[in-house]
GROMACS .gro file of N, CA, C and O in nm:
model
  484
    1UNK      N    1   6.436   9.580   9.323
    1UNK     CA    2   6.527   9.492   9.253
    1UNK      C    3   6.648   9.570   9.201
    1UNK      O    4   6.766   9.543   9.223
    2UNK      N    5   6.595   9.677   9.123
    2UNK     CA    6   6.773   9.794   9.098
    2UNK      C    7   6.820   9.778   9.198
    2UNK      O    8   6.899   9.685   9.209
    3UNK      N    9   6.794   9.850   9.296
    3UNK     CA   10   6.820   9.867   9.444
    3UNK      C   11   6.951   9.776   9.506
    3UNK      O   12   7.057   9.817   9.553
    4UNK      N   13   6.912   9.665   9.491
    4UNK     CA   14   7.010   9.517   9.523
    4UNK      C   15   7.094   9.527   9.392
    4UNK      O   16   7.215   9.527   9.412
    5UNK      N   17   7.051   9.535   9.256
    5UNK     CA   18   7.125   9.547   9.198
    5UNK      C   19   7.231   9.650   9.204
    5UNK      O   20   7.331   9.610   9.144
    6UNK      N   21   7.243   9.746   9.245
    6UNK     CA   22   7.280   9.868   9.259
    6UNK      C   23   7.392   9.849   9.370
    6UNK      O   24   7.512   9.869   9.352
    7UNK      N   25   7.326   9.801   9.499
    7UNK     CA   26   7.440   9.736   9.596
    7UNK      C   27   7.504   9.643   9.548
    7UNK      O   28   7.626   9.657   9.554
    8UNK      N   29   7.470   9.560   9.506
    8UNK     CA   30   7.552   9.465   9.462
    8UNK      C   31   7.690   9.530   9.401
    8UNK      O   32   7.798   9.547   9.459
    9UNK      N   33   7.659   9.556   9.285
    9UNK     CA   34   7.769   9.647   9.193
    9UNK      C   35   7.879   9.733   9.278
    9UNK      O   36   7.997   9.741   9.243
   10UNK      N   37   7.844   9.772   9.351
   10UNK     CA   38   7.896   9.872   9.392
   10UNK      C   39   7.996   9.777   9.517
   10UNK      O   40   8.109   9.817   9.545
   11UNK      N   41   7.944   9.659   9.579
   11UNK     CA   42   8.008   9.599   9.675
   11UNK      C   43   8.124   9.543   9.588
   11UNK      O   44   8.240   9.557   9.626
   12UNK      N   45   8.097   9.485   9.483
   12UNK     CA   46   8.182   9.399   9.367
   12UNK      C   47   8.293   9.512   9.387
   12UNK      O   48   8.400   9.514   9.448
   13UNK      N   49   8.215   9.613   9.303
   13UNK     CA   50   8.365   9.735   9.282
   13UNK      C   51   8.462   9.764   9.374
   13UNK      O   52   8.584   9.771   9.362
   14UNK      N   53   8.385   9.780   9.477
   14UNK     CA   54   8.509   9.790   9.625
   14UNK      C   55   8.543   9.687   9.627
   14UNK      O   56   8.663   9.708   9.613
   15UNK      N   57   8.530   9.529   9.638
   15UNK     CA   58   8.613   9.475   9.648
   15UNK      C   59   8.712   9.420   9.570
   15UNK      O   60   8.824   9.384   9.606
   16UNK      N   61   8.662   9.417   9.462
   16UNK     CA   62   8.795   9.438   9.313
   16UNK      C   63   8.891   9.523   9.369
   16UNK      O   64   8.995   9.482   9.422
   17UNK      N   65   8.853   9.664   9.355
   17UNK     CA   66   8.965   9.742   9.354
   17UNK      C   67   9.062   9.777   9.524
   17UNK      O   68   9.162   9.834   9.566
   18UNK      N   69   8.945   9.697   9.569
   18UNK     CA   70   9.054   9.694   9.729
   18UNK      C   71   9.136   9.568   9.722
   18UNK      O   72   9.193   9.547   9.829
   19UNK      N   73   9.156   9.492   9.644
   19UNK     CA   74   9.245   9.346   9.599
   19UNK      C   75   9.332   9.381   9.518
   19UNK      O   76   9.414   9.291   9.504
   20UNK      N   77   9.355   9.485   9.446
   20UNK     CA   78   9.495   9.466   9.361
   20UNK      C   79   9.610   9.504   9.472
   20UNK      O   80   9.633   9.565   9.576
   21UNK      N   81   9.665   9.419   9.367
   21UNK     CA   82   9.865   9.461   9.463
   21UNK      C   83   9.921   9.558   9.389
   21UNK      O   84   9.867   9.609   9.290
   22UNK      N   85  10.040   9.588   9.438
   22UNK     CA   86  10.089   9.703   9.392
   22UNK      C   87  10.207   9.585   9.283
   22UNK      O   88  10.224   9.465   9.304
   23UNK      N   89  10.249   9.641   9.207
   23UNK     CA   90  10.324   9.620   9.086
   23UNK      C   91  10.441   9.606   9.134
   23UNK      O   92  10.501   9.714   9.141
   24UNK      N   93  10.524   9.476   9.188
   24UNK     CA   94  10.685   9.487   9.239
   24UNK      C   95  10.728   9.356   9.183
   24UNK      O   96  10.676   9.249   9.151
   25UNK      N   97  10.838   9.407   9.185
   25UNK     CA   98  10.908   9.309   9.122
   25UNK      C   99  10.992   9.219   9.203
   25UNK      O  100  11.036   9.311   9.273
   26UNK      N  101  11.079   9.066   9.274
   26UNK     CA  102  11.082   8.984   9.328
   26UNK      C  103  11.247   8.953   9.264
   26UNK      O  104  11.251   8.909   9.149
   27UNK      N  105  11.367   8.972   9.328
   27UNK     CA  106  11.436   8.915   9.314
   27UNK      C  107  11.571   8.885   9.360
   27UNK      O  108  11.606   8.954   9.456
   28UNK      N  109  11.676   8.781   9.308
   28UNK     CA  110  11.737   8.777   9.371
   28UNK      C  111  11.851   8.825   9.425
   28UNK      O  112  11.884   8.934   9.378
   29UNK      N  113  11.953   8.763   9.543
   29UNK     CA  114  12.065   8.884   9.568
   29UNK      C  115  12.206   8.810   9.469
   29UNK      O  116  12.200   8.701   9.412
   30UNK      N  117  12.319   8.898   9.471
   30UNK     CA  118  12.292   9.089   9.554
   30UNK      C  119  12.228   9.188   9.403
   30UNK      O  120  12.273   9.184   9.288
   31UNK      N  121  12.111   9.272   9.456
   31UNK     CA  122  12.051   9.341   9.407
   31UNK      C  123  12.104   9.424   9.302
   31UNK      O  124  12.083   9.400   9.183
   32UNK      N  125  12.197   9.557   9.363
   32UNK     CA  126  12.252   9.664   9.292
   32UNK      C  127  12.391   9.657   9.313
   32UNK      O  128  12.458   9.596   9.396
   33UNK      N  129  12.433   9.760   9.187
   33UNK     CA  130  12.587   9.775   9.242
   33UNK      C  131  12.552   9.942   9.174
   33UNK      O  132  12.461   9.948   9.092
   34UNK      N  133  12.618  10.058   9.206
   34UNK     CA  134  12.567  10.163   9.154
   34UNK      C  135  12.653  10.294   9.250
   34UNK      O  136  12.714  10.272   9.354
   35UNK      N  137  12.642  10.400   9.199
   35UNK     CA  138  12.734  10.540   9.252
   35UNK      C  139  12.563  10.567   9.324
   35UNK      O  140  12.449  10.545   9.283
   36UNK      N  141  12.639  10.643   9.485
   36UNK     CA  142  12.521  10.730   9.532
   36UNK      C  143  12.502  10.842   9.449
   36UNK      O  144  12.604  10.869   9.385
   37UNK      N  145  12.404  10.918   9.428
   37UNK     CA  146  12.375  11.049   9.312
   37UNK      C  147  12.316  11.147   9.382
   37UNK      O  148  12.324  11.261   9.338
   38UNK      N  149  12.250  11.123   9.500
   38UNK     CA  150  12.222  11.232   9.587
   38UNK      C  151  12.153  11.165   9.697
   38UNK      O  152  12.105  11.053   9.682
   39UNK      N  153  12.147  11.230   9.812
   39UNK     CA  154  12.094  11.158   9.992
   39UNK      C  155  11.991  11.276  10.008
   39UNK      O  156  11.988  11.395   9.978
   40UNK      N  157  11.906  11.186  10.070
   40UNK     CA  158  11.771  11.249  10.103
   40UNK      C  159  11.764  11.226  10.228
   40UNK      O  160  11.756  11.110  10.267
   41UNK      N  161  11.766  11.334  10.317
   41UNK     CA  162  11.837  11.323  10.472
   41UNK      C  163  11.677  11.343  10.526
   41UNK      O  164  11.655  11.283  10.631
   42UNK      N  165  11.565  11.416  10.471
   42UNK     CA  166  11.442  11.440  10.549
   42UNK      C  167  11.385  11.275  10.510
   42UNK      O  168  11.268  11.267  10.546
   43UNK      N  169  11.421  11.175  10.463
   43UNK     CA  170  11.285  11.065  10.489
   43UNK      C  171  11.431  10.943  10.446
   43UNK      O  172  11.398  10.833  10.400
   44UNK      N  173  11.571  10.970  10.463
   44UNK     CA  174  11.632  10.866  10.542
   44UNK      C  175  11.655  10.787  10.434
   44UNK      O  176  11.664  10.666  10.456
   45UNK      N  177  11.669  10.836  10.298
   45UNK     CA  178  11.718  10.715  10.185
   45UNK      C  179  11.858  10.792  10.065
   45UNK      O  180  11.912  10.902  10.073
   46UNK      N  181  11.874  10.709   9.989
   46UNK     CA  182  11.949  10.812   9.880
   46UNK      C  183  11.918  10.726   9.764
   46UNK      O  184  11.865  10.614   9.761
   47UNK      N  185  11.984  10.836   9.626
   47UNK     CA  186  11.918  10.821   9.463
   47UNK      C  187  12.064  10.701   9.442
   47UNK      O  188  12.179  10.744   9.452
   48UNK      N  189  12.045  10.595   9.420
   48UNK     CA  190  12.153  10.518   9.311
   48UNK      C  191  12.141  10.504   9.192
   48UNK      O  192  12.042  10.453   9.140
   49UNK      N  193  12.270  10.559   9.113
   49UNK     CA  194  12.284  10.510   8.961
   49UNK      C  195  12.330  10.389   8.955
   49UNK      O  196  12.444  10.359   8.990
   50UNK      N  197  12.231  10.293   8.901
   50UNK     CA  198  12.247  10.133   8.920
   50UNK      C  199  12.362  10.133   8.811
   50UNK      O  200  12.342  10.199   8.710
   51UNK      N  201  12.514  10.045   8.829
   51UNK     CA  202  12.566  10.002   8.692
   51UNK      C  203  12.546   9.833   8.664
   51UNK      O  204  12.591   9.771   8.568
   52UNK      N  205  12.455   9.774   8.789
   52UNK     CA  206  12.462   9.663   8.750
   52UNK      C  207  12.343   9.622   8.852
   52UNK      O  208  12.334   9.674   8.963
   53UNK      N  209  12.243   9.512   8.799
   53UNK     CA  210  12.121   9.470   8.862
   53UNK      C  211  12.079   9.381   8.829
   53UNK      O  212  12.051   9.368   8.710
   54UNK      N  213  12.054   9.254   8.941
   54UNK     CA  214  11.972   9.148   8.916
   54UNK      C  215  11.857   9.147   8.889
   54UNK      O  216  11.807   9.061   8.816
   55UNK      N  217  11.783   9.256   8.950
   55UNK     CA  218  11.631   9.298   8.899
   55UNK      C  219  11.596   9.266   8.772
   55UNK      O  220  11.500   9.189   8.758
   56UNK      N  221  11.668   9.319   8.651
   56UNK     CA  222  11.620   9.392   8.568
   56UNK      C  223  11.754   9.405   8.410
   56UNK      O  224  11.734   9.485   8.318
   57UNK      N  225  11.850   9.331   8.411
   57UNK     CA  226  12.000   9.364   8.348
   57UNK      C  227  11.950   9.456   8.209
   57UNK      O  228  12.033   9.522   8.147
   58UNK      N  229  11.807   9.452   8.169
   58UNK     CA  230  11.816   9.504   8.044
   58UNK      C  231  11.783   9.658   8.123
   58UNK      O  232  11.845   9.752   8.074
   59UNK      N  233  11.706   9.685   8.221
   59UNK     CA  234  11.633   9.825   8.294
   59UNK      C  235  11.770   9.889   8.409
   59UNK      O  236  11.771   9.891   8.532
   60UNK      N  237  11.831   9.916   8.352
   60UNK     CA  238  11.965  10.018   8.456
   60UNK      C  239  11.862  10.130   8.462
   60UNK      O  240  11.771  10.171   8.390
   61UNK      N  241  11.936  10.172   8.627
   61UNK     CA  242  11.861  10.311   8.584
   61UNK      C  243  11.929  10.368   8.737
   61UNK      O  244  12.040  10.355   8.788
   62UNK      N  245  11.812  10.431   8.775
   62UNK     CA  246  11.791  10.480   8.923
   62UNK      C  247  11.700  10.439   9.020
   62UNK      O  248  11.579  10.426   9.003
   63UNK      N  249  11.763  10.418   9.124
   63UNK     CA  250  11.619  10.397   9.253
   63UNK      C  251  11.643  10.445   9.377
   63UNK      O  252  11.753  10.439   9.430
   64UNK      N  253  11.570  10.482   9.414
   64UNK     CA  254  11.544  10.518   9.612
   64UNK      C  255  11.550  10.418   9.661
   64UNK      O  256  11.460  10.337   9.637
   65UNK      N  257  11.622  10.396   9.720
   65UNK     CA  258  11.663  10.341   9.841
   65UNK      C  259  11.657  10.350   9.984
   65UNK      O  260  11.765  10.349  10.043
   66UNK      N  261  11.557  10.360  10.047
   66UNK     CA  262  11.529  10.421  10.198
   66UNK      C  263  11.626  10.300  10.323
   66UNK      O  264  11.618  10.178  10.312
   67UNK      N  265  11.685  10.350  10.400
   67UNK     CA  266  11.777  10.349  10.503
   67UNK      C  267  11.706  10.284  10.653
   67UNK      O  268  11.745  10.358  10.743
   68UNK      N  269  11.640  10.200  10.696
   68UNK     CA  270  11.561  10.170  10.785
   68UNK      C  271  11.711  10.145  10.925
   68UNK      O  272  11.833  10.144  10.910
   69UNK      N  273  11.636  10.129  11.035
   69UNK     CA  274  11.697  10.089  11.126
   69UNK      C  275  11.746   9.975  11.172
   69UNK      O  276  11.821   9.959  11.268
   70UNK      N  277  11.674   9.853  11.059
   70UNK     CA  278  11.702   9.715  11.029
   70UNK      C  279  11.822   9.711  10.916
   70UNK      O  280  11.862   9.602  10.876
   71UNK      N  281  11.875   9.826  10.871
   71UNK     CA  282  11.966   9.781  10.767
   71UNK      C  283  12.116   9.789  10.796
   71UNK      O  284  12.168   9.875  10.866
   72UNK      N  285  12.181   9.687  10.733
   72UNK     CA  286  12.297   9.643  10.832
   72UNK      C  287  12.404   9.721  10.700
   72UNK      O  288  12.369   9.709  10.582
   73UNK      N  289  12.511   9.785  10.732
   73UNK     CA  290  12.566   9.873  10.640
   73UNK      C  291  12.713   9.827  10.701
   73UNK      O  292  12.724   9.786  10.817
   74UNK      N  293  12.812   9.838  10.621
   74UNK     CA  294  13.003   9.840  10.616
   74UNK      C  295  13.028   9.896  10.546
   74UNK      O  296  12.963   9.936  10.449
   75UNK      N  297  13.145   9.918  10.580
   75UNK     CA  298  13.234  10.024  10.511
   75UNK      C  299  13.320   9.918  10.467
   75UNK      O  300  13.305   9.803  10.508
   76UNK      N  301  13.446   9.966  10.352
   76UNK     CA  302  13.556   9.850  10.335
   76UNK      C  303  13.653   9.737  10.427
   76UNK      O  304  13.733   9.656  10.381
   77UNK      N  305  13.627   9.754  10.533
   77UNK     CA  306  13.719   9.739  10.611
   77UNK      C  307  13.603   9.652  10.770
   77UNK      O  308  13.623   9.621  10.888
   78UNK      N  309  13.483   9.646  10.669
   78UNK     CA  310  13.395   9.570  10.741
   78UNK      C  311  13.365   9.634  10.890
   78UNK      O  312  13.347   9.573  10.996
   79UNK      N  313  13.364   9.739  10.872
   79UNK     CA  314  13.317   9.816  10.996
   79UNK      C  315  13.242   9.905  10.968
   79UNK      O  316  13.270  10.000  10.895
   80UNK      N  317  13.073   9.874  11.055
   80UNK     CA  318  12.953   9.939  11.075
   80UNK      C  319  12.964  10.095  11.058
   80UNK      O  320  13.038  10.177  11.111
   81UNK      N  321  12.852  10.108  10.955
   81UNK     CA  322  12.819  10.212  10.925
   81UNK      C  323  12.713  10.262  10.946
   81UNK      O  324  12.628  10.173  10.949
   82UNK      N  325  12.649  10.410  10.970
   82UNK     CA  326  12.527  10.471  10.949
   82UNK      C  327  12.480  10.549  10.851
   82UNK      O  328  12.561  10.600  10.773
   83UNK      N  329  12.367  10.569  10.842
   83UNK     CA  330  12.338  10.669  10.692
   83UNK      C  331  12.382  10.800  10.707
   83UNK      O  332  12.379  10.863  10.602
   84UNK      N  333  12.428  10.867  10.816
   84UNK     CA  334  12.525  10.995  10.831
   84UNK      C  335  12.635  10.952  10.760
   84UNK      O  336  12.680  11.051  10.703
   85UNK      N  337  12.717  10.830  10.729
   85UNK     CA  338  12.847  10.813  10.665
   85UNK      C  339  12.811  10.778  10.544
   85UNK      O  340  12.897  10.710  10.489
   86UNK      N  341  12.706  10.800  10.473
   86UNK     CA  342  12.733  10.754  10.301
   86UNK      C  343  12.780  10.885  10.259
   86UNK      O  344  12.780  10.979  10.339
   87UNK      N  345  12.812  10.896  10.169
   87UNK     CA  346  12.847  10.973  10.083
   87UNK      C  347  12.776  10.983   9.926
   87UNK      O  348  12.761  10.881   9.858
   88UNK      N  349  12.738  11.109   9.881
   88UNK     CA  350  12.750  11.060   9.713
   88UNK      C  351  12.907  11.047   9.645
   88UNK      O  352  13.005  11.116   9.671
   89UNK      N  353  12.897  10.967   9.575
   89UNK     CA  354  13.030  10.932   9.491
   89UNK      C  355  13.053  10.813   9.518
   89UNK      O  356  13.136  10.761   9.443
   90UNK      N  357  13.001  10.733   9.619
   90UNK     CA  358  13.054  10.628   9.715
   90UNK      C  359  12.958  10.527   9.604
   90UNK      O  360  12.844  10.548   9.563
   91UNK      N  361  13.065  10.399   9.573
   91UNK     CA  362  13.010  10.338   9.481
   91UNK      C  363  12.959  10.192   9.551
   91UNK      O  364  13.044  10.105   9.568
   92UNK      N  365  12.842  10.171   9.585
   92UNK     CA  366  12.812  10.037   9.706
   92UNK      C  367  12.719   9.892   9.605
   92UNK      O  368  12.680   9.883   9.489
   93UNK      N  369  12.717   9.821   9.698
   93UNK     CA  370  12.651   9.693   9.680
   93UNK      C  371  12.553   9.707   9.761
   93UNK      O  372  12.566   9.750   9.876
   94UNK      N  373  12.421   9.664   9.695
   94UNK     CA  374  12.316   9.691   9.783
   94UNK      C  375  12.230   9.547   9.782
   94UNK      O  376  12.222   9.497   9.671
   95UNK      N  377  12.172   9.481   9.880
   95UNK     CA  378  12.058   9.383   9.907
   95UNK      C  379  11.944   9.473   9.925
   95UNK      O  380  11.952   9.587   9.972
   96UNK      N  381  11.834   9.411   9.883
   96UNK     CA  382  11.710   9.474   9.958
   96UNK      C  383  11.625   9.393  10.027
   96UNK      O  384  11.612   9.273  10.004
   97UNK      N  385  11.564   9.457  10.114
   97UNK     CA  386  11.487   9.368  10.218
   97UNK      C  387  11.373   9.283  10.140
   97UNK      O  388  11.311   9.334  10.047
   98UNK      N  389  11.345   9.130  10.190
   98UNK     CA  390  11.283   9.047  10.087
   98UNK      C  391  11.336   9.051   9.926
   98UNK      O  392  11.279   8.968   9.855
   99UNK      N  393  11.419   9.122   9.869
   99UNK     CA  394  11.449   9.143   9.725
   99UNK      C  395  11.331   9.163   9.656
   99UNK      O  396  11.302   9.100   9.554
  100UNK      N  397  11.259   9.251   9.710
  100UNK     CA  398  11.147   9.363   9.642
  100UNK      C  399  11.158   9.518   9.625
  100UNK      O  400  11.180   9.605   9.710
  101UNK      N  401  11.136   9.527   9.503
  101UNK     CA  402  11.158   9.643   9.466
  101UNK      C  403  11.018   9.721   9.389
  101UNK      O  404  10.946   9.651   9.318
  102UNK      N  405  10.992   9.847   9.405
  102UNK     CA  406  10.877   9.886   9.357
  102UNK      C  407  10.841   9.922   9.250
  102UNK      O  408  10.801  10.038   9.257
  103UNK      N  409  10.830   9.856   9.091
  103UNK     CA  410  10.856   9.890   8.969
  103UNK      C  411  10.785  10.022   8.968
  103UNK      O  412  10.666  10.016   8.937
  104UNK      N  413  10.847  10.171   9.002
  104UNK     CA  414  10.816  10.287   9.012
  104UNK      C  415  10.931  10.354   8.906
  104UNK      O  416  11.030  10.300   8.856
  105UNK      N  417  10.877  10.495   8.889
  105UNK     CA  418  10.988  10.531   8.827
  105UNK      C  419  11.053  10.650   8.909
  105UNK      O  420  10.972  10.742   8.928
  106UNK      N  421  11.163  10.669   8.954
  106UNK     CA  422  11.247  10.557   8.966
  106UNK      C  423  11.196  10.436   9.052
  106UNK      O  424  11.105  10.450   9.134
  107UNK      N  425  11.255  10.327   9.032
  107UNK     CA  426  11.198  10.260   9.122
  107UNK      C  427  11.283  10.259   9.281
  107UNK      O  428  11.400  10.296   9.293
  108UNK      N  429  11.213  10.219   9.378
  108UNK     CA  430  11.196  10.208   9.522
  108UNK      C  431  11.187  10.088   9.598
  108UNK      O  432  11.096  10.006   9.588
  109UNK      N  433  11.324  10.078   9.707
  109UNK     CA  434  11.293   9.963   9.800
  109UNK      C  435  11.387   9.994   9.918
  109UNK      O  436  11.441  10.103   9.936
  110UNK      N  437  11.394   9.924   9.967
  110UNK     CA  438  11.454   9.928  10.108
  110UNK      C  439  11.600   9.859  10.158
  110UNK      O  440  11.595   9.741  10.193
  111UNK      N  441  11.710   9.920  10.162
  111UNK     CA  442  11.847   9.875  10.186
  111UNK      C  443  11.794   9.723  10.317
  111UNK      O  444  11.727   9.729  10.421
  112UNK      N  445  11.861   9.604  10.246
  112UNK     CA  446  11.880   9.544  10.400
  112UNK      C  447  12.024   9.555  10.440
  112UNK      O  448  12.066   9.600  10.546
  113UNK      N  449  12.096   9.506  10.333
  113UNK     CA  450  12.263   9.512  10.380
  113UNK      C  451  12.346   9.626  10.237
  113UNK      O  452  12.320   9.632  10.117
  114UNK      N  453  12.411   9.675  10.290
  114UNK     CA  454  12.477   9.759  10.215
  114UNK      C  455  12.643   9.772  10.230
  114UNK      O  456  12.690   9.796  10.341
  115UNK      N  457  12.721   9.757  10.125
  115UNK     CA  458  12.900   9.766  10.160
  115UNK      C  459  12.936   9.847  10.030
  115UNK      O  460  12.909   9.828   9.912
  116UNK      N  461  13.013   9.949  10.103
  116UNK     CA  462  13.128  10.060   9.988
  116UNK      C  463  13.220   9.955   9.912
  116UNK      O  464  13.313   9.893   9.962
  117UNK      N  465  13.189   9.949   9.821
  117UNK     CA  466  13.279   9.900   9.709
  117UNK      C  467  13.443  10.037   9.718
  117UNK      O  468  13.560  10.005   9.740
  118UNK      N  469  13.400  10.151   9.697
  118UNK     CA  470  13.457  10.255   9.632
  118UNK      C  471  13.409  10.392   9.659
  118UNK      O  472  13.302  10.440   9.622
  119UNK      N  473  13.515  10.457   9.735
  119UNK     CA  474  13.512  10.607   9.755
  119UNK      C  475  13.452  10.634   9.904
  119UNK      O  476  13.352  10.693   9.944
  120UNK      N  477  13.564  10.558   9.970
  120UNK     CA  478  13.491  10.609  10.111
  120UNK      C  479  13.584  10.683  10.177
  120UNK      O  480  13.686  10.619  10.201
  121UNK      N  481  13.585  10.803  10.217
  121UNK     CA  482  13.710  10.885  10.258
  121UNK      C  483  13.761  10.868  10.428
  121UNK      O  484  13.859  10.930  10.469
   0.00000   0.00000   0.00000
């Protein structure tokens, strides 16, 4: 009878803890507006200093931003860009894919569309 009891418990536990979600937050566009602060060229994203966010207006801060091959990027002048042409200093508008973001610190999500507001040489 432990025995079953014992499995039991233990099946419960795995499946509790294989059911939580991860902690993100859901919202709408456009996401960020913010200066690049540094590019992370080995895994394809860069750091933004948010000055303005639908996420979150009271939580400014910073987030990673990773660069996928689905993300559609312009420059001022509405001509396609790649993540070889950002720059830090370059001050952009960012969407994120689904408008999820990963309440991490910093937090983390994924460019869908991106345009230079400011400082594109």
């Amino acid at each position: 009878m432990k025995s079953k009891f014992l499995i039991f418990s233990i099946f419960t536990l795995v499946l509790l803890v294989g059911c939580t979600k991860p902690n993100i937050v859901e919202v709408k566009e456009p996401h960020f507006v913010g200066e690049i602060i540094e590019i992370d060229t080995n895994y394809t994203r860069f750091l933004l200093r948010s000055t303005d966010s639908t996420i979150n207006p009271n939580k400014r801060g910073e987030i990673w931003l990773s660069v996928s091959s689905d993300s559609q990027m312009i420059n001022q002048n509405n001509k396609s860009l790649t993540f070889d042409n950002l720059q830090m200093g370059m001050i952009v508008e960012v969407n994120l894919v689904g408008g999820i973001v990963l309440d991490s610190e910093p937090q983390k999500g994924t460019v869908k569309d991106l345009s230079i507001s400011r400082g594109e040489e």
